[in-house]
Amino acid sequence: MTSTVQRYPTLSHWGTYTAVVRDGRLVACEPFAADRDPSPMIHTMPEMVHSPLRIARPAVRESWLRSRGHGDRRGRDRYVEVSWDTAIRLVHEELTRVRTQHGPAAIFGGSYGWASAGRFHNAMSQTRRFLYAGGGCTDQVGNYSWGAAQFLLPHIIGTYAPLTGKVTDWSSVATHTELILAFGGMPRRNAQVIAGGAGEHTTGHWLRRTAARGARIVAISPTRGDLPGDVQAEWIPIRPNTDAAMMIAMAHVLLTRDRHDAAFLRRYCVGFERYAAYLRGETDGQPKTAEWAHNICGVPADTIRQLALTAAGSRTLVNCTWSLQRAHHGEQPYWACIALAAMLGQIGLPGGGFSFGLGSINSAGNPRIDAPVPEMHEGANPARRSIPVARIADMLLQPGEAYPFNGAEHTYPDIRLVYWAGGNPFHHHQDLNRLQRAWERPETIVVHETWWTPTARRADIVLPTTTTLERNDIGASSRDGYILAMHRALPAQGMSRDDFDIYRELAALGGYEDRYTEGRDEQAWLRHMYDGMRARWQAAGDLPEAPSFDDFWRAGHLALPPPRRDFVLFEDFRHDPDAHRLRTPSGRIELYSEHISGFGYADCPGHAAWLPPAEWLGGGLARRWPLHLISSQPAHRLHSQLDPARLSQGGKIHGREPVRIHPDDAAARGIRHGELVRIHNDRGSCLAGAVIDDGVMPGVLVMSTGAWLDSDENGPERHGNPNVLTPDIGTSALTQGSSAMSALVDVEPWRGDAPRVRAFDLPLAASAQAFSNP
Ligand SMILES: Nc1nc2c(c(=O)[nH]1)N[C@H]1C(S)=C(S)[C@@H](COP(=O)(O)OP(=O)(O)OC[C@H]3O[C@@H](n4cnc5c(=O)[nH]c(N)nc54)[C@H](O)[C@@H]3O)O[C@H]1N2
Ligand SMILES: Nc1nc2c(c(=O)[nH]1)N[C@H]1C(S)=C(S)[C@@H](COP(=O)(O)OP(=O)(O)OC[C@H]3O[C@@H](n4cnc5c(=O)[nH]c(N)nc54)[C@H](O)[C@@H]3O)O[C@H]1N2
Ligand SMILES: [Mo]
């Protein structure tokens, strides 16, 4: 028998590749030819697509099947496989019951998560379209990535577009910047990824060019691991969550040495005098000197002074990774960063000013023309109800309670049914033991998943979905230079179905199929989305003519022409601040915001300030929990995705996530390299594998997120998931973002037996298991 080999172009969040299929199995993934810096993550796909952890058939939680309810058994039950007809009927009945008895807002359909690349089969978009078409749901606004900044920046600079990657182009930085103050560093590992996928990984190339031209890169971070690996850079260790104090002291240096750009501040900003009064200590009796900051952030006062003065004498870019604002009071470093850049007076100049996210993601600063991409419209939510994304456990635990958010008072809805597709809340949320308790409250939880993730194991009805390789789609992101055809490479595995097909069938049962599908199937949607993009290119006037859908599909991709000039953030505004007013109340950069001040929030006053976070190394709690845990993005996977693959497993120690510890902290606790340790605080504990690393500041632990949660009521979480330790508190009343980075803990050697990791066991009832492996 001769084997047949077929090749299909496709895309993932970690890159574009050709899927090589032999005899119905994915055997290899070849990186896209144009990608100079492909991510090794693409090579995990054969294992993942054919993994025994794929959900083969619809499944229902045993106790729930016997008699509805029993939420307290979620995460401890086994699952019984059922037919698609049964599963769809159960979901339909539950949706109808909850809508009729409690109204649409009793359904929680925020469904936050990264799901997969592909504009059409995006699970979160399809979930919203489906739930909106059926009458609406309680939704989520914002994201875990940059939630605090998203709701802060519009008050300060009138837009949050810089968070979407629209910051001064790398090409401008590579040509003009002399000094990059990289708060949070420039971790190359994070630039493997872009939401929606990318044809090319460009960050490494631009960093090398920037450094080769002689730009000085100063990484200010609790860990040397955030330095770009292949370029010359300096490391300034800083205590976690204290960057605002350092930036404020740099501003104080500029002010007191008269090195601030008074003309820029007058013409383009409001509120500088109020900020200056704070810097001088007129409002609180404390001048914000370099010595003052040193006591908070640990950076020597001379270093702070020298950096401020060097910045004033150079073309300087101040960049913050997104991690800085994923922390309690995370608004403050971002506002202080803008204020510092304003005082340097280089906002709107090539290679100068401020920037966010360089080093957080591949898309930030990627030079690209402004061309629309194929879009899938989600429609409007008839229930008009939403919560800030990271307040989910508060909502489930406190129905009817009031909470503040962005200047208004809201109340939490009473959720009876949770519907999730394309996210893993038992990865992404903080204080997972608390989420576990909150998760017991709803009557029914429906999850669409591809693999038996921790969230799938905590659902009542689990519907198996296909991977991107089993569907046709179009990939694109607003910051990447390609529109990419994604060809179906494999038939649906097991009995899995596309999210779209599941929703279509449910909508048909509910009598609103046409409202959901608008009369289109997959093929018709792809053409419709692509043709919509073509029409918008045509209408724009200055864009090339896009090929027909059929030509595009055959070619496999469409490359955008490079931009003719660099994009420089706020160049227009600098050129003419009256013609290009910012969308702030004053039309200027607000260094003092009357608006925010008027909200009266103690945790977010009218100007950037040093506000100690609830948990940090300088606070009282550090006497009890003396180490600050940073849970950063993982190098070998995307969040919890791909964790079962060999690439991620190869990085584990005794099967657990590694945690980096400074040699002194390890020695003080008798912890040896490569040993199992238990990290703990009042919220929980987990096991991890110790890596002794003098590139981590004393007092700091660094551990990646994304190990599949493996916990029950007995003992510590077994697999090394830091979210059993992180606090579930909003960043502030203004933005209610995730405070994942503000966690104090302690660590000790684990002297007991190493419990077996059960995260990858199948949770099927014996009969079902036999059935699934005939
Ligand atoms: N401690 C700590 N916690 C954090 C962070 C941190 O820095 N520290 N970072 C936060 C951030 S920035 C983020 S963005 C979140 C990420 O949190 P998530 O986006 O929830 O994490 P993922 O692991 O990407 O989960 C996506 C899930 O979708 C599933 N999926 C993929 N494709 C499909 C599909 O086509 N259909 C369906 N139905 N499912 C699909 C995958 O199997 C996976 O389980 O985590 C947050 N949590
Ligand atoms: N490989 C890979 N890449 C990814 C992802 C992934 O899962 N895997 N996830 C993507 C997603 S969804 C997002 S939102 C982005 C997130 O992008 P970021 O939020 O920027 O990523 P993190 O890894 O959380 O943090 C970056 C670095 O900031 C440092 N840091 C933490 N706290 C502080 C602090 O208080 N002060 C200072 N100065 N530094 C601090 C940490 O040492 C950390 O290594 O990453 C994206 N890129
Ligand atoms: Mo994110």
mmCIF file of C-alpha atoms and ligand atoms in Angstrom, residues 13-14 48 111-117 121-124 127 143-147 322-323 325-326 420-431 447-456 463-468 471 497-500 502-503 629-634 637-643 703-706 708 721-727 738-741 743, ligand 1:
data_model
loop_
_atom_site.group_PDB
_atom_site.id
_atom_site.type_symbol
_atom_site.label_atom_id
_atom_site.label_comp_id
_atom_site.label_asym_id
_atom_site.label_seq_id
_atom_site.Cartn_x
_atom_site.Cartn_y
_atom_site.Cartn_z
ATOM 1 C CA HIS A 13 -1.460 31.836 17.668
ATOM 2 C CA TRP A 14 2.198 30.753 17.695
ATOM 3 C CA MET A 48 -1.942 17.513 20.472
ATOM 4 C CA SER A 111 -16.514 32.826 27.703
ATOM 5 C CA TYR A 112 -13.168 34.656 27.990
ATOM 6 C CA GLY A 113 -10.167 32.966 26.479
ATOM 7 C CA TRP A 114 -7.729 32.754 23.627
ATOM 8 C CA ALA A 115 -9.294 29.705 21.934
ATOM 9 C CA SER A 116 -7.617 29.244 18.512
ATOM 10 C CA ALA A 117 -6.504 31.343 15.581
ATOM 11 C CA HIS A 121 -14.290 29.709 14.108
ATOM 12 C CA ASN A 122 -13.229 31.951 16.994
ATOM 13 C CA ALA A 123 -15.022 30.245 19.870
ATOM 14 C CA MET A 124 -15.672 33.369 21.920
ATOM 15 C CA THR A 127 -20.484 31.857 21.657
ATOM 16 C CA ASN A 143 -9.298 41.098 29.365
ATOM 17 C CA TYR A 144 -6.695 39.587 31.660
ATOM 18 C CA SER A 145 -3.869 40.837 29.453
ATOM 19 C CA TRP A 146 -4.254 44.581 29.898
ATOM 20 C CA GLY A 147 -7.542 45.110 31.724
ATOM 21 C CA TRP A 322 1.774 44.520 30.198
ATOM 22 C CA SER A 323 2.721 42.612 33.338
ATOM 23 C CA GLN A 325 -0.440 46.659 35.159
ATOM 24 C CA ARG A 326 -1.572 43.058 35.891
ATOM 25 C CA TRP A 420 -17.888 28.513 28.141
ATOM 26 C CA ALA A 421 -16.135 27.811 24.845
ATOM 27 C CA GLY A 422 -12.526 28.684 24.051
ATOM 28 C CA GLY A 423 -11.234 29.583 27.504
ATOM 29 C CA ASN A 424 -9.845 27.894 30.568
ATOM 30 C CA PRO A 425 -10.929 29.832 33.681
ATOM 31 C CA PHE A 426 -9.298 27.136 35.839
ATOM 32 C CA HIS A 427 -6.116 28.294 34.225
ATOM 33 C CA HIS A 428 -6.612 32.018 33.889
ATOM 34 C CA HIS A 429 -8.347 33.147 37.041
ATOM 35 C CA GLN A 430 -6.667 34.033 40.333
ATOM 36 C CA ASP A 431 -7.203 32.276 43.676
ATOM 37 C CA VAL A 447 -18.264 23.745 28.260
ATOM 38 C CA HIS A 448 -17.105 23.167 24.698
ATOM 39 C CA GLU A 449 -13.536 21.884 24.740
ATOM 40 C CA THR A 450 -11.118 19.970 22.610
ATOM 41 C CA TRP A 451 -9.133 18.387 25.445
ATOM 42 C CA TRP A 452 -9.963 17.281 28.982
ATOM 43 C CA THR A 453 -8.718 20.534 30.536
ATOM 44 C CA PRO A 454 -9.290 21.478 34.182
ATOM 45 C CA THR A 455 -12.332 23.507 33.116
ATOM 46 C CA ALA A 456 -13.804 20.663 31.050
ATOM 47 C CA LEU A 463 -19.175 19.047 24.150
ATOM 48 C CA PRO A 464 -16.107 17.978 22.135
ATOM 49 C CA THR A 465 -14.900 20.460 19.557
ATOM 50 C CA THR A 466 -12.575 20.251 16.585
ATOM 51 C CA THR A 467 -9.157 21.904 16.305
ATOM 52 C CA THR A 468 -8.261 24.449 13.626
ATOM 53 C CA ARG A 471 -11.855 23.288 9.818
ATOM 54 C CA ARG A 497 -17.849 18.997 15.999
ATOM 55 C CA ASP A 498 -17.118 22.624 15.166
ATOM 56 C CA ASP A 499 -18.387 25.119 17.761
ATOM 57 C CA PHE A 500 -20.337 26.688 14.890
ATOM 58 C CA ILE A 502 -23.012 22.827 17.715
ATOM 59 C CA TYR A 503 -24.487 26.310 17.997
ATOM 60 C CA LEU A 629 5.708 35.298 43.467
ATOM 61 C CA ILE A 630 5.736 36.426 39.849
ATOM 62 C CA SER A 631 3.686 34.199 37.577
ATOM 63 C CA SER A 632 4.798 35.069 34.069
ATOM 64 C CA GLN A 633 3.904 33.670 30.651
ATOM 65 C CA PRO A 634 5.326 30.237 29.823
ATOM 66 C CA ARG A 637 3.223 26.781 25.569
ATOM 67 C CA LEU A 638 0.415 29.311 25.271
ATOM 68 C CA HIS A 639 -1.122 29.681 28.719
ATOM 69 C CA SER A 640 -2.497 26.220 29.475
ATOM 70 C CA GLN A 641 -2.608 25.228 25.815
ATOM 71 C CA LEU A 642 -0.054 22.568 24.765
ATOM 72 C CA ASP A 643 0.865 21.727 28.374
ATOM 73 C CA MET A 703 7.097 30.632 37.984
ATOM 74 C CA SER A 704 5.216 30.317 34.694
ATOM 75 C CA THR A 705 1.457 29.997 34.455
ATOM 76 C CA GLY A 706 -0.317 27.219 32.656
ATOM 77 C CA TRP A 708 -2.957 22.073 34.197
ATOM 78 C CA ASN A 721 -0.244 25.990 39.086
ATOM 79 C CA PRO A 722 0.541 29.433 40.595
ATOM 80 C CA ASN A 723 -3.082 30.539 40.475
ATOM 81 C CA VAL A 724 -3.870 28.654 43.659
ATOM 82 C CA LEU A 725 -1.673 31.340 45.295
ATOM 83 C CA THR A 726 -2.550 34.587 43.485
ATOM 84 C CA PRO A 727 -5.091 37.049 44.942
ATOM 85 C CA SER A 738 -6.624 41.156 37.358
ATOM 86 C CA SER A 739 -4.017 41.553 40.148
ATOM 87 C CA ALA A 740 -2.231 38.278 39.333
ATOM 88 C CA MET A 741 1.270 39.715 39.898
ATOM 89 C CA ALA A 743 1.171 37.576 45.496
HETATM 90 N N1 LIG B 1 -1.219 34.039 37.570
HETATM 91 C C1 LIG B 1 -1.456 34.499 36.348
HETATM 92 N N2 LIG B 1 -2.599 34.184 35.730
HETATM 93 C C2 LIG B 1 -2.839 34.637 34.475
HETATM 94 C C3 LIG B 1 -1.911 35.453 33.820
HETATM 95 C C4 LIG B 1 -0.702 35.792 34.499
HETATM 96 O O1 LIG B 1 0.163 36.532 33.976
HETATM 97 N N3 LIG B 1 -0.511 35.283 35.757
HETATM 98 N N4 LIG B 1 -2.171 35.901 32.552
HETATM 99 C C5 LIG B 1 -3.563 36.042 32.189
HETATM 100 C C6 LIG B 1 -3.698 36.313 30.758
HETATM 101 S S1 LIG B 1 -2.851 37.686 30.171
HETATM 102 C C7 LIG B 1 -4.482 35.576 29.944
HETATM 103 S S2 LIG B 1 -4.726 36.113 28.321
HETATM 104 C C8 LIG B 1 -5.190 34.385 30.424
HETATM 105 C C9 LIG B 1 -5.262 33.265 29.380
HETATM 106 O O2 LIG B 1 -6.278 32.385 29.734
HETATM 107 P P1 LIG B 1 -7.028 31.483 28.634
HETATM 108 O O3 LIG B 1 -7.125 32.214 27.341
HETATM 109 O O4 LIG B 1 -8.285 30.998 29.229
HETATM 110 O O5 LIG B 1 -5.982 30.294 28.485
HETATM 111 P P2 LIG B 1 -5.812 29.195 27.347
HETATM 112 O O6 LIG B 1 -4.980 28.126 27.948
HETATM 113 O O7 LIG B 1 -5.303 29.825 26.104
HETATM 114 O O8 LIG B 1 -7.285 28.645 27.161
HETATM 115 C C10 LIG B 1 -7.932 28.548 25.949
HETATM 116 C C11 LIG B 1 -8.751 27.255 25.939
HETATM 117 O O9 LIG B 1 -9.504 27.202 24.727
HETATM 118 C C12 LIG B 1 -9.468 25.865 24.220
HETATM 119 N N5 LIG B 1 -9.706 25.954 22.760
HETATM 120 C C13 LIG B 1 -8.793 26.170 21.790
HETATM 121 N N6 LIG B 1 -9.399 26.206 20.589
HETATM 122 C C14 LIG B 1 -10.716 26.011 20.802
HETATM 123 C C15 LIG B 1 -11.857 25.953 19.928
HETATM 124 O O10 LIG B 1 -11.776 26.112 18.721
HETATM 125 N N7 LIG B 1 -13.080 25.747 20.517
HETATM 126 C C16 LIG B 1 -13.212 25.565 21.858
HETATM 127 N N8 LIG B 1 -14.450 25.368 22.339
HETATM 128 N N9 LIG B 1 -12.143 25.605 22.685
HETATM 129 C C17 LIG B 1 -10.920 25.830 22.177
HETATM 130 C C18 LIG B 1 -8.095 25.374 24.579
HETATM 131 O O11 LIG B 1 -8.067 23.969 24.578
HETATM 132 C C19 LIG B 1 -7.883 26.006 25.961
HETATM 133 O O12 LIG B 1 -8.305 25.159 26.981
HETATM 134 O O13 LIG B 1 -4.566 33.913 31.613
HETATM 135 C C20 LIG B 1 -4.468 34.901 32.622
HETATM 136 N N10 LIG B 1 -4.019 34.296 33.873
#
